[in-house]
Short mmCIF file of C-alpha atoms in Angstrom, two decimals:
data_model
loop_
_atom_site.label_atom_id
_atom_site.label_comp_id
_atom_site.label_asym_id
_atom_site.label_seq_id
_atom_site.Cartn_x
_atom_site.Cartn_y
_atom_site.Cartn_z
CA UNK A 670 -18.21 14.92 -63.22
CA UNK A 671 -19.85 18.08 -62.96
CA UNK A 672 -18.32 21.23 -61.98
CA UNK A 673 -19.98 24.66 -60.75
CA UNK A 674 -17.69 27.58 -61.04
CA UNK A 675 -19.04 30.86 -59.45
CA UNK A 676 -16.83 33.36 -60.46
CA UNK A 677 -15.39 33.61 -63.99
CA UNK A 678 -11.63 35.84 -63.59
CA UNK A 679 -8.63 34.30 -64.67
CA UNK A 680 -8.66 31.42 -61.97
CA UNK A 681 -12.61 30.51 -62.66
CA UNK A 682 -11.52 30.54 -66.04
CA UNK A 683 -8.84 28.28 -66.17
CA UNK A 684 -10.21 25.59 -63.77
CA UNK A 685 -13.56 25.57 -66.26
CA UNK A 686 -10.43 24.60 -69.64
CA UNK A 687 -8.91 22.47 -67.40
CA UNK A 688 -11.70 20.22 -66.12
CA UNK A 689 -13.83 20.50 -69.69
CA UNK A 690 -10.29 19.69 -71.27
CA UNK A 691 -10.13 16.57 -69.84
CA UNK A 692 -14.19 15.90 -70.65
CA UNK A 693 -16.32 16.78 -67.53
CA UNK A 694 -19.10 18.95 -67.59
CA UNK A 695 -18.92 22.81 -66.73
CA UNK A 696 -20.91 25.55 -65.69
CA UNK A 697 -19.18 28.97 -64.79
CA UNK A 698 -21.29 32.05 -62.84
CA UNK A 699 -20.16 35.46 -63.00
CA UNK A 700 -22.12 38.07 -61.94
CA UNK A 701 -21.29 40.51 -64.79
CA UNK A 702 -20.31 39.61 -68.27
CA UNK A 703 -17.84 37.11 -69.21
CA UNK A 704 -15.22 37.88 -69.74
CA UNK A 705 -16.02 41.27 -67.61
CA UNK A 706 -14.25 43.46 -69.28
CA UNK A 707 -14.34 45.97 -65.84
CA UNK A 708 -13.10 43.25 -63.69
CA UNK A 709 -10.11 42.42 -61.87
CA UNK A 710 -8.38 40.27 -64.42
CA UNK A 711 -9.33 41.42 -67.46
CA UNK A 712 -6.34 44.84 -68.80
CA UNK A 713 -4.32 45.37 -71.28
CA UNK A 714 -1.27 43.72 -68.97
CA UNK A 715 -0.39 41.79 -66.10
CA UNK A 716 3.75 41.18 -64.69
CA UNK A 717 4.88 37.77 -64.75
CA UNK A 718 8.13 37.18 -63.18
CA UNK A 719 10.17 34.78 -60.95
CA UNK A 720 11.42 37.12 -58.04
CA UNK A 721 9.02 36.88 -55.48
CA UNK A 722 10.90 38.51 -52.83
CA UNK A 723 11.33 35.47 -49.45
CA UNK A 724 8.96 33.82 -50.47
CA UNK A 725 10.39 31.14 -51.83
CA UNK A 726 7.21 29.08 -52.92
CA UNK A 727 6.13 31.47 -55.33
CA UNK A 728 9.20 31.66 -57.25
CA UNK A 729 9.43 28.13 -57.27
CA UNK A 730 6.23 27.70 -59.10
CA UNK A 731 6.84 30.30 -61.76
CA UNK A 732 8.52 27.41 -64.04
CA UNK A 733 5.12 25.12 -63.91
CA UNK A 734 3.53 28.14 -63.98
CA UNK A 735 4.96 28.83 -67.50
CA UNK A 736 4.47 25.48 -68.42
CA UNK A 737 0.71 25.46 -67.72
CA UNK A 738 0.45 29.34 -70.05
CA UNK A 739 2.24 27.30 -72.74
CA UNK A 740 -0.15 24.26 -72.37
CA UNK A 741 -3.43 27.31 -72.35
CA UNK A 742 -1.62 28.84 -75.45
CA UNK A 743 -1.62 25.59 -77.42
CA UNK A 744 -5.19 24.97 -76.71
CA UNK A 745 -6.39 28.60 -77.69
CA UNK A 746 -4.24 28.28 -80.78
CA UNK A 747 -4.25 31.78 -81.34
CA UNK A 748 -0.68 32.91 -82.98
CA UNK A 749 1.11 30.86 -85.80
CA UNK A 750 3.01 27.52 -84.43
CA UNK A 751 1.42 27.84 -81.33
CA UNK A 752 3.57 31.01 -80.44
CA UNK A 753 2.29 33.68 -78.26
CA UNK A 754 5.01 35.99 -78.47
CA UNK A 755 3.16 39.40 -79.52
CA UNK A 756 -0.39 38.17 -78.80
CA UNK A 757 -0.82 36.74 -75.40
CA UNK A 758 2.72 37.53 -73.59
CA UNK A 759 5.82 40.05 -74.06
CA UNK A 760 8.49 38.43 -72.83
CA UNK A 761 10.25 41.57 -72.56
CA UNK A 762 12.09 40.80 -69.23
CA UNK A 763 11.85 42.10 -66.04
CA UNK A 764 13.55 44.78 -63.90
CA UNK A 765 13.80 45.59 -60.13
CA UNK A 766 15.80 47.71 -58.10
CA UNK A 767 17.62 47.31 -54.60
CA UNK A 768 18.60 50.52 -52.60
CA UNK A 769 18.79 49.34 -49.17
CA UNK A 770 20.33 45.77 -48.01
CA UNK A 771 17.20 43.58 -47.18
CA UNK A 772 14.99 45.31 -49.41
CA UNK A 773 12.48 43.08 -51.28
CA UNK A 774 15.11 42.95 -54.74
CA UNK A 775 17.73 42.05 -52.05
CA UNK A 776 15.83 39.47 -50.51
CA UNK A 777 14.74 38.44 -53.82
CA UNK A 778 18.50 37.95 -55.29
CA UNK A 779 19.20 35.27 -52.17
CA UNK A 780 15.82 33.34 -52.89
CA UNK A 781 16.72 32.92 -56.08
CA UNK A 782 20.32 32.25 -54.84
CA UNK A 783 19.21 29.64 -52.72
CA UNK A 784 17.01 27.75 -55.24
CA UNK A 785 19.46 28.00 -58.14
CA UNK A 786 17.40 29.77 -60.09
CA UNK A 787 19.45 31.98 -62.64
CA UNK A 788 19.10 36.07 -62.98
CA UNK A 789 21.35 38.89 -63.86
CA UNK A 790 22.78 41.03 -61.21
CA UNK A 791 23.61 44.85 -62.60
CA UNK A 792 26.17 46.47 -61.05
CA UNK A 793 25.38 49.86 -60.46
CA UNK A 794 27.56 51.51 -62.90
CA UNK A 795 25.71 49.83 -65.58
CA UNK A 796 22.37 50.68 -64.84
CA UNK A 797 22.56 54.22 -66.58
CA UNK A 798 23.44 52.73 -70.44
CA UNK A 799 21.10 49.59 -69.84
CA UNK A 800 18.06 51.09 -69.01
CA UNK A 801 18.62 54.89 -70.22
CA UNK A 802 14.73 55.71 -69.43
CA UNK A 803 15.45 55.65 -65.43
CA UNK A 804 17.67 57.48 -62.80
CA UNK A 805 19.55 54.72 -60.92
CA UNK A 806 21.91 57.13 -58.95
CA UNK A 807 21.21 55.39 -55.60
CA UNK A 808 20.34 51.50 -56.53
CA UNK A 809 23.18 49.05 -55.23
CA UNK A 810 22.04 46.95 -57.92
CA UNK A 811 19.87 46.01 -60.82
CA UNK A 812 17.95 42.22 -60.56
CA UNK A 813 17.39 41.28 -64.05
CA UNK A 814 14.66 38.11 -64.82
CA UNK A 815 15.03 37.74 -68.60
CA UNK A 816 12.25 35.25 -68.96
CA UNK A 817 9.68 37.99 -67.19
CA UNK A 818 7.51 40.46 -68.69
CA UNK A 819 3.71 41.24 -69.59
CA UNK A 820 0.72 39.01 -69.88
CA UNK A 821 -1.87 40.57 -72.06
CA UNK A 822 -4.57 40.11 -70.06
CA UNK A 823 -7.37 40.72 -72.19
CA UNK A 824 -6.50 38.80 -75.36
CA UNK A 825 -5.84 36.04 -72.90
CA UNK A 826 -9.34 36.63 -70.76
CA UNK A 827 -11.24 36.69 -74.42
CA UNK A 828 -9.97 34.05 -75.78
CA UNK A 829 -10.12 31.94 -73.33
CA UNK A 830 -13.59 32.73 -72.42
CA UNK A 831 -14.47 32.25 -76.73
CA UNK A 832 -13.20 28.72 -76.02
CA UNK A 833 -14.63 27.94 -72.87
CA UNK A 834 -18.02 28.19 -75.28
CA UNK A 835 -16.86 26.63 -78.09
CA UNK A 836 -16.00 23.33 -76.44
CA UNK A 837 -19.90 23.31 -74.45
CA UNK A 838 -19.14 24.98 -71.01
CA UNK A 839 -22.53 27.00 -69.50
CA UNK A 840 -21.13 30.40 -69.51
CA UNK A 841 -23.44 32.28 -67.23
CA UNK A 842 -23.34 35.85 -67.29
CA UNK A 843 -24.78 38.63 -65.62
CA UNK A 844 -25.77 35.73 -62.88
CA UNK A 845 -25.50 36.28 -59.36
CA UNK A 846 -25.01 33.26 -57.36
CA UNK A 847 -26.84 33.94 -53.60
CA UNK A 848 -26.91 30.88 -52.00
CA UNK A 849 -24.40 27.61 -51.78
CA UNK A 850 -24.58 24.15 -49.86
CA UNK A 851 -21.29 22.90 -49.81
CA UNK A 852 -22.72 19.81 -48.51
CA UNK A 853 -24.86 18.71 -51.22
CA UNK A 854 -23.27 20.93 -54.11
CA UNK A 855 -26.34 23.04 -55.27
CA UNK A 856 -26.40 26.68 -55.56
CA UNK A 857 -28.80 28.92 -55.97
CA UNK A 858 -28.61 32.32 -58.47
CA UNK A 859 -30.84 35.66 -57.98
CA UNK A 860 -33.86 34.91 -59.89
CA UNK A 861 -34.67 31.26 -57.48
CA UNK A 862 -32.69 28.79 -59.60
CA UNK A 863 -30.94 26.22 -57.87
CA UNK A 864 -28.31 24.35 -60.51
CA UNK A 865 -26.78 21.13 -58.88
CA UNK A 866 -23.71 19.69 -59.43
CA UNK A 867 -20.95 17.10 -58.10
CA UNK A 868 -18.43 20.05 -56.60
CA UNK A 869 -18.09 23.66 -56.69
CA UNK A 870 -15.30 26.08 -57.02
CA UNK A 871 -15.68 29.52 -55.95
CA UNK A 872 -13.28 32.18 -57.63
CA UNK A 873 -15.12 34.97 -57.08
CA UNK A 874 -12.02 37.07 -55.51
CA UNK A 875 -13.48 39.68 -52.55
CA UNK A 876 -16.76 38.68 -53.57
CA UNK A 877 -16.37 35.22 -51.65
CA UNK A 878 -16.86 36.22 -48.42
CA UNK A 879 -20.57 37.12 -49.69
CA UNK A 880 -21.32 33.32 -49.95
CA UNK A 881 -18.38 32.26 -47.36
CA UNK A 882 -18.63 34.76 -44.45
CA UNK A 883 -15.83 33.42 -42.18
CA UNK A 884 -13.17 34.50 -45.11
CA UNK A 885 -13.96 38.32 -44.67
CA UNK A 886 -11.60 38.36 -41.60
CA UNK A 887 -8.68 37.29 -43.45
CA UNK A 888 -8.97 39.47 -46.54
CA UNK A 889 -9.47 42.91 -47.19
CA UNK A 890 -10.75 44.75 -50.34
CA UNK A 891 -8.64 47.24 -51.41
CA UNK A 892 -9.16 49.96 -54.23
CA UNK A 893 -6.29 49.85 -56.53
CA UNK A 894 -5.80 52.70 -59.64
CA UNK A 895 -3.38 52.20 -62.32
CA UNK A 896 -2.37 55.18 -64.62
CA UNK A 897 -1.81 54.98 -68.60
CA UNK A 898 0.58 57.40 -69.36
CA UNK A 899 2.73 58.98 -71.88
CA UNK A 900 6.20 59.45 -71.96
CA UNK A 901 8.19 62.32 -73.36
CA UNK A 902 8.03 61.96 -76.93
CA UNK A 903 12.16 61.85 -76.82
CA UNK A 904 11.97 58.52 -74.86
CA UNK A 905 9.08 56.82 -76.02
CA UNK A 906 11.62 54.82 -78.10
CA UNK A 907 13.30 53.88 -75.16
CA UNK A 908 10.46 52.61 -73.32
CA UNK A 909 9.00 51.00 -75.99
CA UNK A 910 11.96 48.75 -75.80
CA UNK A 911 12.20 48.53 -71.69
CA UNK A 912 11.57 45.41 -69.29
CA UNK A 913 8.54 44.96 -66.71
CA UNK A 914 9.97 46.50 -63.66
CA UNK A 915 8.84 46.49 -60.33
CA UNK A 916 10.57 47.51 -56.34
CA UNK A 917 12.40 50.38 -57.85
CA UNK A 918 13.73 51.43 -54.61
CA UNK A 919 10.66 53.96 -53.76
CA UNK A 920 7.72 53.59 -51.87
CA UNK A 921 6.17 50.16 -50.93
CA UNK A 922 4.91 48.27 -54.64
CA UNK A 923 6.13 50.30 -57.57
CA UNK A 924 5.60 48.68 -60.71
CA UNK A 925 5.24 49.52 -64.44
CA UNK A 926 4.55 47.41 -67.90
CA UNK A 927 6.25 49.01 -70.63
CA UNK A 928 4.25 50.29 -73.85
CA UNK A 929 5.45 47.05 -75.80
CA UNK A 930 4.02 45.12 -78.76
CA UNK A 931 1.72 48.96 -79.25
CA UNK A 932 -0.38 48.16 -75.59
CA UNK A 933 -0.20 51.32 -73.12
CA UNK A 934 2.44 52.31 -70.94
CA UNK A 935 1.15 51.51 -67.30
CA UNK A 936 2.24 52.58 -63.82
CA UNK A 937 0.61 51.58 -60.48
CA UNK A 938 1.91 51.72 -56.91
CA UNK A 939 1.05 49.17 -54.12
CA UNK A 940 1.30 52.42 -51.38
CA UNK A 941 -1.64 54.13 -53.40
CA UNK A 942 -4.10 51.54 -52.47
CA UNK A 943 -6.48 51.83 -49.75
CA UNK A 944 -9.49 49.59 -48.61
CA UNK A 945 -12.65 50.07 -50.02
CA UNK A 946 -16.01 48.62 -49.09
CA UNK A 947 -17.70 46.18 -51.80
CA UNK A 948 -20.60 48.39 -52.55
CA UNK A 949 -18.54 51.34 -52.51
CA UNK A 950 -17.94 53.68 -55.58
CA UNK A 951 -14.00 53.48 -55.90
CA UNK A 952 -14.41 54.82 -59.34
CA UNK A 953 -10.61 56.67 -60.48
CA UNK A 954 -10.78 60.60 -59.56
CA UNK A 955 -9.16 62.94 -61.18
CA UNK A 956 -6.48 63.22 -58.67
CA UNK A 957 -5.46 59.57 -58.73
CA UNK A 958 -3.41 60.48 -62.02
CA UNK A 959 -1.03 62.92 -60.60
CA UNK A 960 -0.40 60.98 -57.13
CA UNK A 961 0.46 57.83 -58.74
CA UNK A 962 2.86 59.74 -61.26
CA UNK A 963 4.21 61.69 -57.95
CA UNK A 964 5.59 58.02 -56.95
CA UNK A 965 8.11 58.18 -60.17
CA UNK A 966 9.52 61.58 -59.71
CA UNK A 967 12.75 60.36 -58.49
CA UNK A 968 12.83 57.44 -60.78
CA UNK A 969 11.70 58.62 -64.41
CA UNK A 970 14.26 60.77 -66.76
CA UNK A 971 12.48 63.84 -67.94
CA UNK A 972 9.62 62.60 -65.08
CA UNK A 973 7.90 66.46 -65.50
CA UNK A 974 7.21 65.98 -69.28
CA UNK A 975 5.32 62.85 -68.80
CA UNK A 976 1.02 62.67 -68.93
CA UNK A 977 -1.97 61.23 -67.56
CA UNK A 978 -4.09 59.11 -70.21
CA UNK A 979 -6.24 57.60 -68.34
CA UNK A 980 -6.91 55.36 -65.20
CA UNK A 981 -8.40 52.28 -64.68
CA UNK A 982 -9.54 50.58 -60.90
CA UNK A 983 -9.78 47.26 -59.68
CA UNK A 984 -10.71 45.70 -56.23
CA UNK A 985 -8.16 43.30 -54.73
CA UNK A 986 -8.77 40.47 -52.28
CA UNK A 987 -5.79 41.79 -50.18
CA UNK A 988 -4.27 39.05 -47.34
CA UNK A 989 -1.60 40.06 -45.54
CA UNK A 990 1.18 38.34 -46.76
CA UNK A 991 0.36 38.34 -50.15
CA UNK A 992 -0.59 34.51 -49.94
CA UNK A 993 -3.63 32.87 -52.16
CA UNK A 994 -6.57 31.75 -49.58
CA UNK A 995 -7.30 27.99 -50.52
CA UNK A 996 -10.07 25.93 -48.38
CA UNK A 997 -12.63 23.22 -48.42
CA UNK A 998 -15.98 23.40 -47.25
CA UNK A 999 -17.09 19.69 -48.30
CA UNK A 1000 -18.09 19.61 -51.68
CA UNK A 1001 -16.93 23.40 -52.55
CA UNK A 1002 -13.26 24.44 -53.01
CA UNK A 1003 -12.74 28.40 -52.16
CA UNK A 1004 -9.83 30.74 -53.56
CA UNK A 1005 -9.15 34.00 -52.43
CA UNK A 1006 -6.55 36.40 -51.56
CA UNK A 1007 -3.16 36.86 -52.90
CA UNK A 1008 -3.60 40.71 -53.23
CA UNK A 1009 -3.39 41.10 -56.78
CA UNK A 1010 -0.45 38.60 -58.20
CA UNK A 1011 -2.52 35.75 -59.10
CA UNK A 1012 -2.86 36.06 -62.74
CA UNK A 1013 0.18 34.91 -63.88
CA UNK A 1014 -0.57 31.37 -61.76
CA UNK A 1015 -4.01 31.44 -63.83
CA UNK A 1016 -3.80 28.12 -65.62
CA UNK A 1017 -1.38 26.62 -63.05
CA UNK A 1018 -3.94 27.15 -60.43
CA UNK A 1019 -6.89 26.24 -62.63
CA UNK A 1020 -5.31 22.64 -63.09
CA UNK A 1021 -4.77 22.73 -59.34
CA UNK A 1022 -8.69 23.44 -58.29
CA UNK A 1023 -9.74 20.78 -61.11
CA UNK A 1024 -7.38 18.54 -59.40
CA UNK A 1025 -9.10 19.68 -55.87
CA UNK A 1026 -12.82 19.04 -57.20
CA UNK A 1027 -11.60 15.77 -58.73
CA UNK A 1028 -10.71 14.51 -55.54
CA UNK A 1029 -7.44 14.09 -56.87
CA UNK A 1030 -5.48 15.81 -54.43
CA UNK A 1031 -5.61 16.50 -50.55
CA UNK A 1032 -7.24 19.52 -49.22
CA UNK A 1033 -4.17 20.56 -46.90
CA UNK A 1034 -1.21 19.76 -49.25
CA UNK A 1035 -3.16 21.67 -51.71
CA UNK A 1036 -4.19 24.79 -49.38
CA UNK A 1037 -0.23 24.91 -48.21
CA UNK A 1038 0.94 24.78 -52.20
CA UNK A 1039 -1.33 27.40 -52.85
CA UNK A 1040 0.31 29.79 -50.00
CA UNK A 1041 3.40 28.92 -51.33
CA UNK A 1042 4.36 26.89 -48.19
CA UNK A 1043 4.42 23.33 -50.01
CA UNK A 1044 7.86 21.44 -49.95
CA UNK A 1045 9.53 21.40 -53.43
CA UNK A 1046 8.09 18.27 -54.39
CA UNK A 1047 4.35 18.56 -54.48
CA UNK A 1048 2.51 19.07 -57.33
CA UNK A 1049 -1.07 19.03 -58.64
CA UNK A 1050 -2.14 17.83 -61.26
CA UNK A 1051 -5.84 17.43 -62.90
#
């Protein structure tokens, strides 16, 4: 068959290996470069971990979701044996906090309970000579994933994009797609050219309700900053050799990657974010660096000694509850949503939409998987 895929992030990406892995013919429009190295998916990191607060569907996936990285690794064939350890993931574990019963760690720690998947539970009194970097005075305890940490987001988005071209997929770059017809699977790009195809896949993130209008009630764009920082030159040891943590017991979305492996040292904070019209300039100001650090004042040792390096910005497709957007509009599969967390599903949803445009798999089981609402026994597969 052949597959037009407008949109080329992480989830354009992998649905163009997976379908020209298993020999059909690809095409992939992005409307800046690809990989676009100012987009949403390409960084130096990206958290990958099983708690997923209640929502249970997410966590389940995160073991196919491994499986389907380890299955992108080998065909990239980047690191020695097939290892990615130090190239395309740090699996430097992962750390969260809980400071109030039913916070998101709590509720985390009984999904996990329930589905008998294993993590550590810290007691409190061990938190300070684990993880000497933070002040844990008021957690009730530490959730520990030792199989999380940091995807490296940009080796992964380059390579991946270097084989996409190698193995005869139309990268199209710098191509804005204007018009679709979902029923006879043609689209048309800025300068007139209509490109026809047997199904179409549209991962364009908040840029698909531009070609799908009745998605722009359901998500909203939001401006996100991250901060690269540095940490007091005493600790930088320490941190160096610290999880991924995220909920640590402040306000709403703390999270940080740790400066493993040489990348930066990264904090964001889900509070910070605020919506932001597509055509907007939601460039980083200069006071984005201190207000994001402000969140960590009551969590960071030495937090006064730390700096600003730099910022970066991305626009999310925010849904409310955090949930992918999957539907089908005849011929053309659209994915939105999910607010940020989708890149460490990448290939695992990438073999789901080549599934989808396949015909292999029905629209509404498929939609309800990718919300995390399936029942423990579907799965996708191209």
């Amino acid at each position: 068959m052949h597959i037009l895929i407008v949109g080329a992030g992480i989830n354009g990406l992998s649905a163009a290996w997976a379908l020209a892995r298993a020999g059909h013919r690809v095409e992939v429009f992005e409307r800046e470069a690809i990989p676009n190295r100012e987009g949403t998916s390409y960084d130096q990191h990206r958290l990958i971990r099983t708690p997923y607060g209640s929502q249970r569907g997410y966590a389940r996936m995160m073991a196919p979701a491994w499986a389907a990285w380890d299955r992108l690794w080998r065909d990239l064939d980047r690191a020695p044996g097939g290892d990615p350890e130090g190239h395309y993931v740090g699996r430097v574990g992962c750390l969260a906090l809980s400071t109030a019963e039913g916070d998101w760690t709590d509720r985390s720690a009984a999904t996990l309970d329930a589905l008998g998947i294993s993590y550590e539970r810290i007691a409190p009194h061990d938190l300070p000579t684990r993880f000497l970097v933070l002040r844990t005075e008021d957690a009730r305890f530490g959730l520990y994933d030792a199989g999380g940490g940091v995807l490296y987001a940009d080796r992964i988005m380059d390579d991946l994009a270097a084989w996409l071209a190698a193995h005869e997929v139309a990268l199209h770059g710098r191509t804005t797609v204007t018009d679709i017809d979902s029923a006879a699977a043609w689209l048309r790009t800025s300068d007139g050219t209509v490109h026809r195809g047997d199904g179409i896949l549209v991962t364009a993130g908040v840029w698909a309700a531009n070609l799908f209008p009745e998605l722009a009630p359901l998500v909203t764009p939001l401006r996100q900053i991250v901060a690269y920082v540095a940490p007091p030159p005493e600790l930088a040891a320490d941190w160096a050799n610290s999880p991924a943590m995220l909920d640590l017991g402040g306000p709403r979305g703390m999270y940080l990657a740790p400066p493993a492996h040489g990348r930066g040292f990264k904090i964001g904070c889900g509070a910070y974010n605020r919506p932001c019209g597509l055509d907007e300039d939601a460039a980083p100001r200069p006071g984005d660096g201190p207000a994001l650090l402000a969140y960590y004042r009551d969590r960071f040792r030495l937090w006064e000694q730390f700096r600003v390096l730099g910022l970066r910005m991305c626009r999310y497709a925010n849904e409310p509850d955090q949930r992918f957007i999957l539907r089908r509009d005849q011929a053309a599969w659209v994915l939105t949503g999910c607010s940020g967390h989708g890149f460490k599903f990448g290939p695992l949803m990438g073999e789901a939409l080549a599934a989808a445009s396949l015909g292999h798999v029905a629209a509404t089981d498929l939609a309800a998987w990718a919300a995390g609402e399936a029942d423990p026994g579907f799965a996708p597969a191209a």
